[in-house]
PDB file of N, CA and C in Angstrom:
ATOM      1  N   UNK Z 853       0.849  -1.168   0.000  1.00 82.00           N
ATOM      2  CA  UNK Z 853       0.000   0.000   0.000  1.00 82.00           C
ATOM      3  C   UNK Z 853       0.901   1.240   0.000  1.00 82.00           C
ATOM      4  N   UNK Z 854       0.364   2.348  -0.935  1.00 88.00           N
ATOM      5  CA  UNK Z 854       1.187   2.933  -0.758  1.00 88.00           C
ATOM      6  C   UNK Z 854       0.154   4.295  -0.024  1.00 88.00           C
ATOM      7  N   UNK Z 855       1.418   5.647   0.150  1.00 89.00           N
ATOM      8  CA  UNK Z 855       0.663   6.474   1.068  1.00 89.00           C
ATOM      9  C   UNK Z 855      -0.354   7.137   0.423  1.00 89.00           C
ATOM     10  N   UNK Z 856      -0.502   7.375  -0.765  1.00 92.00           N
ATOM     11  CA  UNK Z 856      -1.896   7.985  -1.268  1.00 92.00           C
ATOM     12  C   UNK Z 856      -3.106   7.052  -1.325  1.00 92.00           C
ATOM     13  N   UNK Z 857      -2.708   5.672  -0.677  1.00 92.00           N
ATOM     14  CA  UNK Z 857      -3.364   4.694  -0.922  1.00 92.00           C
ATOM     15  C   UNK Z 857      -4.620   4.393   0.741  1.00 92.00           C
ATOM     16  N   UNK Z 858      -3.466   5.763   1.545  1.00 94.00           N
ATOM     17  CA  UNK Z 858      -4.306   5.590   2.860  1.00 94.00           C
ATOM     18  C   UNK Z 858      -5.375   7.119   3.147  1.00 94.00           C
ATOM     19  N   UNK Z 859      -5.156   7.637   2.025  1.00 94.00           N
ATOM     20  CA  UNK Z 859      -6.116   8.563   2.367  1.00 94.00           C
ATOM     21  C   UNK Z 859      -7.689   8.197   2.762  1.00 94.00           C
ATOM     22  N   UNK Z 860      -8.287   7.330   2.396  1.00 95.00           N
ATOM     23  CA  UNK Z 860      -9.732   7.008   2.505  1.00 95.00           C
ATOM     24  C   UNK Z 860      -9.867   6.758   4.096  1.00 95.00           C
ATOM     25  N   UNK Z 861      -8.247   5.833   4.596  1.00 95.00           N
ATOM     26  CA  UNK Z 861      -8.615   5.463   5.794  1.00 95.00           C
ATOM     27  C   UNK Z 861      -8.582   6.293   6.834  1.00 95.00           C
ATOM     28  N   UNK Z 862      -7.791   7.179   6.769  1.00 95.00           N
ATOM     29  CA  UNK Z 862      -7.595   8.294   7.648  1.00 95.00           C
ATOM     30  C   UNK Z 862      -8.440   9.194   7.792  1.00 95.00           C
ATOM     31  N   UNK Z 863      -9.521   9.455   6.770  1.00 96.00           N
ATOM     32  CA  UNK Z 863     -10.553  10.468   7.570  1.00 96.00           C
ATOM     33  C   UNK Z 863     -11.416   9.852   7.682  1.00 96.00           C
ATOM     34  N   UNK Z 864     -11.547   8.070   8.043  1.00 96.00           N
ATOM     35  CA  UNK Z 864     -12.888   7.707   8.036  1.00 96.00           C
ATOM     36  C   UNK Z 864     -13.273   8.219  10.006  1.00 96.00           C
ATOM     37  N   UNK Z 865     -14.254   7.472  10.011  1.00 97.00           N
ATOM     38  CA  UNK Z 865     -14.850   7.900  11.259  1.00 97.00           C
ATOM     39  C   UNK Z 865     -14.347   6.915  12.495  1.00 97.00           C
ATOM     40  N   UNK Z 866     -13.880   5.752  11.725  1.00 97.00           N
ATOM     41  CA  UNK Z 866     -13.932   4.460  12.592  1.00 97.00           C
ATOM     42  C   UNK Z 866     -11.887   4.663  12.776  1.00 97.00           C
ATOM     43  N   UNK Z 867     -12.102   4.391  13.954  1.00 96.00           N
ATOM     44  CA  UNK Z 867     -10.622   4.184  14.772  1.00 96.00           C
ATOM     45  C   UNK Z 867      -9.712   3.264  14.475  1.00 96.00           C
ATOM     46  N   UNK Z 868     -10.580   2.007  13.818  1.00 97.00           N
ATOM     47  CA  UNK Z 868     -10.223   1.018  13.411  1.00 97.00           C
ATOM     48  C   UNK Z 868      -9.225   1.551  11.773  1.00 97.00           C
ATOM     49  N   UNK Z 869     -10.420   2.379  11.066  1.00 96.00           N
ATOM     50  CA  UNK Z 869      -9.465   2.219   9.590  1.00 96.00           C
ATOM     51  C   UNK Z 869      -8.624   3.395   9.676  1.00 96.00           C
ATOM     52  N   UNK Z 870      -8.757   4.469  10.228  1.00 97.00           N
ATOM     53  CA  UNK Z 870      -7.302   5.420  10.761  1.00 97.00           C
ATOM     54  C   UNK Z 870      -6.109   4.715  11.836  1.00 97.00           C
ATOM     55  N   UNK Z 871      -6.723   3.614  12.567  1.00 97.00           N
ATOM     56  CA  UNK Z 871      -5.230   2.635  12.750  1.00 97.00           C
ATOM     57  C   UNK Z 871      -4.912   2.333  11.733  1.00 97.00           C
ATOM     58  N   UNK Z 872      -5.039   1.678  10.726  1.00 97.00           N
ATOM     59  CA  UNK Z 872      -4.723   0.671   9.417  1.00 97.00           C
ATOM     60  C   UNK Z 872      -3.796   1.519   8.608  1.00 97.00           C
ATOM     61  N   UNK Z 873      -4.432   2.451   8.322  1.00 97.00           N
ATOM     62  CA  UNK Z 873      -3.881   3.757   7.939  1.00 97.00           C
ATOM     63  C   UNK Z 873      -2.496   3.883   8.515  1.00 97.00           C
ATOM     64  N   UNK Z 874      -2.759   4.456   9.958  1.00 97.00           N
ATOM     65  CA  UNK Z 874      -1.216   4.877  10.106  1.00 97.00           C
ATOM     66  C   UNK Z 874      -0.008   3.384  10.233  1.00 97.00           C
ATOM     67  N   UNK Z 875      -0.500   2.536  10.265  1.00 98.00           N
ATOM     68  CA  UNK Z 875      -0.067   1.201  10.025  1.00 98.00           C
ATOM     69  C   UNK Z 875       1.070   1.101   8.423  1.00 98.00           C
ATOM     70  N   UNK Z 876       0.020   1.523   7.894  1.00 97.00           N
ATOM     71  CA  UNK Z 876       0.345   1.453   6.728  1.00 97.00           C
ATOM     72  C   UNK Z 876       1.170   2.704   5.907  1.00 97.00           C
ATOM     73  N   UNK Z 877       1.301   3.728   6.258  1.00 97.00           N
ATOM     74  CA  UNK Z 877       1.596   4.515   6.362  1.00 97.00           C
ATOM     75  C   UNK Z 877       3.403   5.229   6.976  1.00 97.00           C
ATOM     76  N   UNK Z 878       3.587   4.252   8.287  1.00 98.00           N
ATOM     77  CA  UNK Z 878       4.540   3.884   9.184  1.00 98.00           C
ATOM     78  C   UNK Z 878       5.308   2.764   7.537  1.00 98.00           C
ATOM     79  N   UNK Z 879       4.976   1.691   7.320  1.00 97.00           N
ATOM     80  CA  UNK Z 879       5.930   0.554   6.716  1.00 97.00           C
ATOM     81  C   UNK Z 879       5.895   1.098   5.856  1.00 97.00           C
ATOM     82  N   UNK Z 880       5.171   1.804   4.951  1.00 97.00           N
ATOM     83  CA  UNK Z 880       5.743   2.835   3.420  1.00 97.00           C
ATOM     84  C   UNK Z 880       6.758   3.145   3.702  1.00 97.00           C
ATOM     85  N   UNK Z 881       6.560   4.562   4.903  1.00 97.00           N
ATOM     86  CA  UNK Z 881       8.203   4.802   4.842  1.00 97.00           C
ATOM     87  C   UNK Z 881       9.295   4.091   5.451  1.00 97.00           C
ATOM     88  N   UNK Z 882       8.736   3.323   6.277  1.00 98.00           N
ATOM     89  CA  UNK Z 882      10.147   1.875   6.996  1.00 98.00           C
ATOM     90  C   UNK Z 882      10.889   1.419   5.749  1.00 98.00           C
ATOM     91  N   UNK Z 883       9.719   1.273   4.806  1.00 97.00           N
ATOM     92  CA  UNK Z 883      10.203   0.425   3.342  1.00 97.00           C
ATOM     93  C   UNK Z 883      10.954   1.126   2.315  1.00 97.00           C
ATOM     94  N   UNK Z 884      10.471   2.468   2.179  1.00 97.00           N
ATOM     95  CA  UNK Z 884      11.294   3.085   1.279  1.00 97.00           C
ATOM     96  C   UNK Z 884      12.807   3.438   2.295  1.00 97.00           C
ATOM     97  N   UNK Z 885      12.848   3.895   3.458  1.00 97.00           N
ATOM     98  CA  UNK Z 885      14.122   4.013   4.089  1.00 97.00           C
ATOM     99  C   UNK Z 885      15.287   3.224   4.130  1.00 97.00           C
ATOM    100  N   UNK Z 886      14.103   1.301   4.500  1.00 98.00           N
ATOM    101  CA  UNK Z 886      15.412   0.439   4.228  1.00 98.00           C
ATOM    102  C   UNK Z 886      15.938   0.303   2.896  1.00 98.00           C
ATOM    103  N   UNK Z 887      15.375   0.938   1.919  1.00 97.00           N
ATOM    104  CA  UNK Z 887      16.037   0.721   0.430  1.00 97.00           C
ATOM    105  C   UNK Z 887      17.154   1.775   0.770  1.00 97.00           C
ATOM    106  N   UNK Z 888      16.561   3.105   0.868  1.00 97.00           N
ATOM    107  CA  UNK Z 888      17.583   3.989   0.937  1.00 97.00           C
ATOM    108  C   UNK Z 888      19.233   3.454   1.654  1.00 97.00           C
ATOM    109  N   UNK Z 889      18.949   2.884   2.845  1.00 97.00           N
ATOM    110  CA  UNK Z 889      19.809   2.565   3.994  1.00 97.00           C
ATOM    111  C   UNK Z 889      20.448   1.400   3.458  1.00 97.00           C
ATOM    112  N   UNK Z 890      19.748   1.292   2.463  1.00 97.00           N
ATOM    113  CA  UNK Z 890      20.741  -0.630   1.840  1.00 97.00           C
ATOM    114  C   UNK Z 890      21.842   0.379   0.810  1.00 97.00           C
ATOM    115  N   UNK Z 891      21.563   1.055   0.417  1.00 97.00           N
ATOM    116  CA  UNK Z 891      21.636   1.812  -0.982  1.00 97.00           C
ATOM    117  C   UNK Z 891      23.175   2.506  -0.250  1.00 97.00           C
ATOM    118  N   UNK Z 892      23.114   2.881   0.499  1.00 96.00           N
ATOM    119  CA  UNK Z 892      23.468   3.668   1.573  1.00 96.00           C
ATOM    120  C   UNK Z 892      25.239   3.078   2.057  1.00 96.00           C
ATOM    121  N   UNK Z 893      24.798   1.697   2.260  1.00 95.00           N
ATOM    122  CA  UNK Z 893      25.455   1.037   2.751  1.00 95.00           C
ATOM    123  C   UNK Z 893      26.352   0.372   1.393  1.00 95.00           C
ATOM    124  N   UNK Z 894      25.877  -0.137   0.132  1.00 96.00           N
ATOM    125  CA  UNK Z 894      26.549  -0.594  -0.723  1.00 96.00           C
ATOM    126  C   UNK Z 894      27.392   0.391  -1.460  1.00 96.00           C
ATOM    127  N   UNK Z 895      27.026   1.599  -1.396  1.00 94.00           N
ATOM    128  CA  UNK Z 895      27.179   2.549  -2.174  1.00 94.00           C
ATOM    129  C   UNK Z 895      26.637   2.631  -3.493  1.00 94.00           C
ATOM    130  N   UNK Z 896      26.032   2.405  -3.349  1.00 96.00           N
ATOM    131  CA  UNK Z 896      25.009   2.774  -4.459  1.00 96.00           C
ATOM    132  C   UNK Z 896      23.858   3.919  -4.568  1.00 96.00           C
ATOM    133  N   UNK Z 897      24.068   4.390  -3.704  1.00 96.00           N
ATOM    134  CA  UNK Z 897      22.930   5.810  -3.304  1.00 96.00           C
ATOM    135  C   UNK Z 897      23.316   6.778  -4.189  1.00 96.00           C
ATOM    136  N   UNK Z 898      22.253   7.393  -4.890  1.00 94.00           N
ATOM    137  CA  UNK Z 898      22.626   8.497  -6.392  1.00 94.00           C
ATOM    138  C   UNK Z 898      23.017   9.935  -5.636  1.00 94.00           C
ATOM    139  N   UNK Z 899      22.402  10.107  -4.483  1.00 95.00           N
ATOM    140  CA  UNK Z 899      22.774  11.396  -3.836  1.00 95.00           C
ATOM    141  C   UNK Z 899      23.861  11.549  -2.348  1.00 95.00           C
ATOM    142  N   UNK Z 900      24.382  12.596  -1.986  1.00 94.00           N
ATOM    143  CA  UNK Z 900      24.569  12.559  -0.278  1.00 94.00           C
ATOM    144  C   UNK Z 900      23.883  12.684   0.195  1.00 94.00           C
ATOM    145  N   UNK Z 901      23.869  11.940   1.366  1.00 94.00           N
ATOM    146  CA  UNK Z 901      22.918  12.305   2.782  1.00 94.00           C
ATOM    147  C   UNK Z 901      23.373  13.403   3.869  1.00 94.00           C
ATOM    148  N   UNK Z 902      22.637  13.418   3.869  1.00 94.00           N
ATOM    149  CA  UNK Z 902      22.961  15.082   4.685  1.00 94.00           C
ATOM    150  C   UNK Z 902      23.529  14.374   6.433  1.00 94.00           C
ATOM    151  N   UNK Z 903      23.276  13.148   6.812  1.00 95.00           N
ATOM    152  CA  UNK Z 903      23.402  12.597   7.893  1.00 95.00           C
ATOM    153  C   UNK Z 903      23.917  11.291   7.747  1.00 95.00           C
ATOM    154  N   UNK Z 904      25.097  10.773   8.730  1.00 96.00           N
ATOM    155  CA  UNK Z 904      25.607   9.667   8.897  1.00 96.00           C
ATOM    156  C   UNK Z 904      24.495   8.414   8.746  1.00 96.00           C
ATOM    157  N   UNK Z 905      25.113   7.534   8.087  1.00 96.00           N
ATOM    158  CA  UNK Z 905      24.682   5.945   8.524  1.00 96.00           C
ATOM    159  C   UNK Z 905      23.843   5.790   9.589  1.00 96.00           C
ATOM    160  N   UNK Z 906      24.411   6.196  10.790  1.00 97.00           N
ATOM    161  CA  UNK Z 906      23.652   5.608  12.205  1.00 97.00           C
ATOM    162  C   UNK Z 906      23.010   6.024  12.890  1.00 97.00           C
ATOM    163  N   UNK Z 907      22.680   7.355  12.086  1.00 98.00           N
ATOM    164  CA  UNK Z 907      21.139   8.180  12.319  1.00 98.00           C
ATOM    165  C   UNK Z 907      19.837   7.440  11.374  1.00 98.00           C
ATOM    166  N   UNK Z 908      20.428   6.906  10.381  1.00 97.00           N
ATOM    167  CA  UNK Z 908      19.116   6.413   9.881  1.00 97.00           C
ATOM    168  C   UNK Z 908      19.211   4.997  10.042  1.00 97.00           C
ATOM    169  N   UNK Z 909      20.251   3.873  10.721  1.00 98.00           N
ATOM    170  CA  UNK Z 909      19.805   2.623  11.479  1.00 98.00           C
ATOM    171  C   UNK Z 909      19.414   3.055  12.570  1.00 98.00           C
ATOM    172  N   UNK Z 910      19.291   4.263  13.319  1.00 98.00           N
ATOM    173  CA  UNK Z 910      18.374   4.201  14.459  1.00 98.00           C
ATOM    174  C   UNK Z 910      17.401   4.579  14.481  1.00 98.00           C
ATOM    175  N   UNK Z 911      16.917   5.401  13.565  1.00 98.00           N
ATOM    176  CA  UNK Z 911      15.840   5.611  13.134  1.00 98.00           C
ATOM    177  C   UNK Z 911      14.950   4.475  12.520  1.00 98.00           C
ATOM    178  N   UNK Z 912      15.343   3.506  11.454  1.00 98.00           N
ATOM    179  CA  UNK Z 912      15.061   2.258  11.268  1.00 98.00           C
ATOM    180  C   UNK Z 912      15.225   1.093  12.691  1.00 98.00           C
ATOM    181  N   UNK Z 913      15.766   1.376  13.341  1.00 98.00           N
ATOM    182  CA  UNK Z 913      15.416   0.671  14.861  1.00 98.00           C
ATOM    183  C   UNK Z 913      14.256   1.131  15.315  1.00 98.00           C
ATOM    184  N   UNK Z 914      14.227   2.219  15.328  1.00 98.00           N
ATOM    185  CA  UNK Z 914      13.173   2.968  16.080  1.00 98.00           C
ATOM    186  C   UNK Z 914      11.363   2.614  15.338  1.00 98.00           C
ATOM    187  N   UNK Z 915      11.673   2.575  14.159  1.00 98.00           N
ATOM    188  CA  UNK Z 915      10.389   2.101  13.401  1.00 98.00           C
ATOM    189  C   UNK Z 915       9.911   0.647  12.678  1.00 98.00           C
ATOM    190  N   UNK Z 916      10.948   0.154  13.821  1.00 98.00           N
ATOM    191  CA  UNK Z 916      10.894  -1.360  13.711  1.00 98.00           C
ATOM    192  C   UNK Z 916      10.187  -1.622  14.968  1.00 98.00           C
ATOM    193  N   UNK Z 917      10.013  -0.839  16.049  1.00 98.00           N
ATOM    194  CA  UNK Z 917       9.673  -1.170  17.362  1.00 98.00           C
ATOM    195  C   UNK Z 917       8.238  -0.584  17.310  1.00 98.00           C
ATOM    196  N   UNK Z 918       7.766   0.509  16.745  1.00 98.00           N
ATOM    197  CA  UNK Z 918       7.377   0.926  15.900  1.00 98.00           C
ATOM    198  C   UNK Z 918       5.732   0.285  15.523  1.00 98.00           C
ATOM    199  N   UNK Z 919       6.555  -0.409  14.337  1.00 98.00           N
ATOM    200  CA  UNK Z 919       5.844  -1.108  14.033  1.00 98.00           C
ATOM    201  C   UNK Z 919       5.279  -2.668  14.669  1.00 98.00           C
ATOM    202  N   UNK Z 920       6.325  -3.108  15.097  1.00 98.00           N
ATOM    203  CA  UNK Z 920       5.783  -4.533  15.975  1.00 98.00           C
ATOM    204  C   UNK Z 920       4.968  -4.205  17.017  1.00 98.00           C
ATOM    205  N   UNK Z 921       5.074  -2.616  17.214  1.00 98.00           N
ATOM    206  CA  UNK Z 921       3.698  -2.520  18.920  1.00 98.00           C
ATOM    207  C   UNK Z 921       2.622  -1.970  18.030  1.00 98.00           C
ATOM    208  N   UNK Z 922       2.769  -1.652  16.668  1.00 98.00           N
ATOM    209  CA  UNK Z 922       1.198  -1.496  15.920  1.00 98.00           C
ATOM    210  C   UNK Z 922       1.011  -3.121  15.057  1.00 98.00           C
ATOM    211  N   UNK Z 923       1.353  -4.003  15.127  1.00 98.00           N
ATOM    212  CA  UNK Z 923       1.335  -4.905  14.719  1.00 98.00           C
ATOM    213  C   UNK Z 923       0.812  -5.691  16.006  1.00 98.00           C
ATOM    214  N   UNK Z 924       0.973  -5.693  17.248  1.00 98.00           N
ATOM    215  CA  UNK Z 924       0.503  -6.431  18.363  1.00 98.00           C
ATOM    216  C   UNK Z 924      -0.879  -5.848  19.032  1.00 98.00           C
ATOM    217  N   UNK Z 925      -1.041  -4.475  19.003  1.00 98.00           N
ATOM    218  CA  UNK Z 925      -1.917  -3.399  19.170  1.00 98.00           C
ATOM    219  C   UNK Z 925      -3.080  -3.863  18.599  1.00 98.00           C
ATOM    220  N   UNK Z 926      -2.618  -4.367  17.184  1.00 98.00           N
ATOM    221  CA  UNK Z 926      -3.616  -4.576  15.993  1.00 98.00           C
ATOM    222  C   UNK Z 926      -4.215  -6.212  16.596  1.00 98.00           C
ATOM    223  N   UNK Z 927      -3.394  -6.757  16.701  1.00 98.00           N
ATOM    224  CA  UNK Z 927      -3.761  -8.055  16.888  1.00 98.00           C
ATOM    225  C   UNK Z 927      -4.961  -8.419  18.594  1.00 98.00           C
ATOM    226  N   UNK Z 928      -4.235  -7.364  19.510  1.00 98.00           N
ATOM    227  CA  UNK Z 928      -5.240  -7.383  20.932  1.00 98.00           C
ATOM    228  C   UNK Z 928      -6.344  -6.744  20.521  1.00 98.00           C
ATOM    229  N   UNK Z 929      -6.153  -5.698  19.951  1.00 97.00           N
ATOM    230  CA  UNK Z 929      -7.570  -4.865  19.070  1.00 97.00           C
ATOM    231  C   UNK Z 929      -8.211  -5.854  18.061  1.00 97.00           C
ATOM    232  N   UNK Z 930      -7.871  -6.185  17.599  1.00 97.00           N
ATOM    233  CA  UNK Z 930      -8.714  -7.376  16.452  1.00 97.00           C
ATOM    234  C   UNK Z 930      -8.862  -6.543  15.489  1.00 97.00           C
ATOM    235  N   UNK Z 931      -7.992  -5.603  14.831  1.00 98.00           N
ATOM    236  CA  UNK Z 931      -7.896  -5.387  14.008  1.00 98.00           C
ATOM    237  C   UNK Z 931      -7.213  -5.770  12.657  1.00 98.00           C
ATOM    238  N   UNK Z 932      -7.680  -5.950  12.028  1.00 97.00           N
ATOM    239  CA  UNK Z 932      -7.054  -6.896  10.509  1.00 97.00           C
ATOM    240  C   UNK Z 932      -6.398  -5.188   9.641  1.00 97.00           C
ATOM    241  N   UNK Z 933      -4.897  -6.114   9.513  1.00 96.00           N
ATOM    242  CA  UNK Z 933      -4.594  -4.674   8.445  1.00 96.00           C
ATOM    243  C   UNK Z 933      -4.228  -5.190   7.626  1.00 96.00           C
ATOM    244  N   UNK Z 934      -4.914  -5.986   6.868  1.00 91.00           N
ATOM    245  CA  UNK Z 934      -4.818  -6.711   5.261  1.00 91.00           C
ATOM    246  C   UNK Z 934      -6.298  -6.322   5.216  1.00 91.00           C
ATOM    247  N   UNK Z 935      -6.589  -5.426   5.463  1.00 71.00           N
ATOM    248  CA  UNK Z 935      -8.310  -5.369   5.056  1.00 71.00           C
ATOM    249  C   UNK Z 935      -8.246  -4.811   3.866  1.00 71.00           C
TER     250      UNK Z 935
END
C-alpha cells in the first residue's frame, strides 16, 4: 500500500481504519528508508545524505519497534490490516 493509498482510511470515522492507515503509512516509509539505507550502505545511493549511517539505522530501529507494537496493538484490538 502505498501512502496515497491511505487517504480514505484516515478520515474515516472508525478508529479502526485510521489505525490501518497509520499502520500502513509507518511501513511505506520503513520500506522506502530500508532501500535507501541498503543503498546507503553498498554505495550505491545516487545522492549525499545530509546525515551519517547511524542516524538512519536508528531511526530504522526505532520504526521497527514501531511497528511490531502497531502490529501487536492490531492483533489485541482485532484489528485486521490486510483489510
Amino acid at each position: 500500500m502505498e501512502l496515497k493509498d491511505t487517504i480514505g482510511l484516515m478520515i474515516s470515522e472508525d478508529y479502526k481504519d485510521r489505525f490501518i492507515a497509520e499502520y500502513w503509512q509507518v511501513r511505506a516509509r520503513f520500506d522506502k528508508l530500508c532501500i535507501m539505507h541498503s543503498r546507503m550502505k553498498d554505495g550505491t545511493l545516487d545522492f549525499e545524505p545530509t546525515c551519517p549511517i547511524e542516524i538512519y539505522t536508528k531511526q530504522l530501529d526505532a520504526m521497527t519497534q514501531y511497528i511490531d507494537i502497531l502490529e501487536k496493538r492490531a492483533e489485541l484490538e482485532g484489528i485486521n490490516l490486510y483489510k
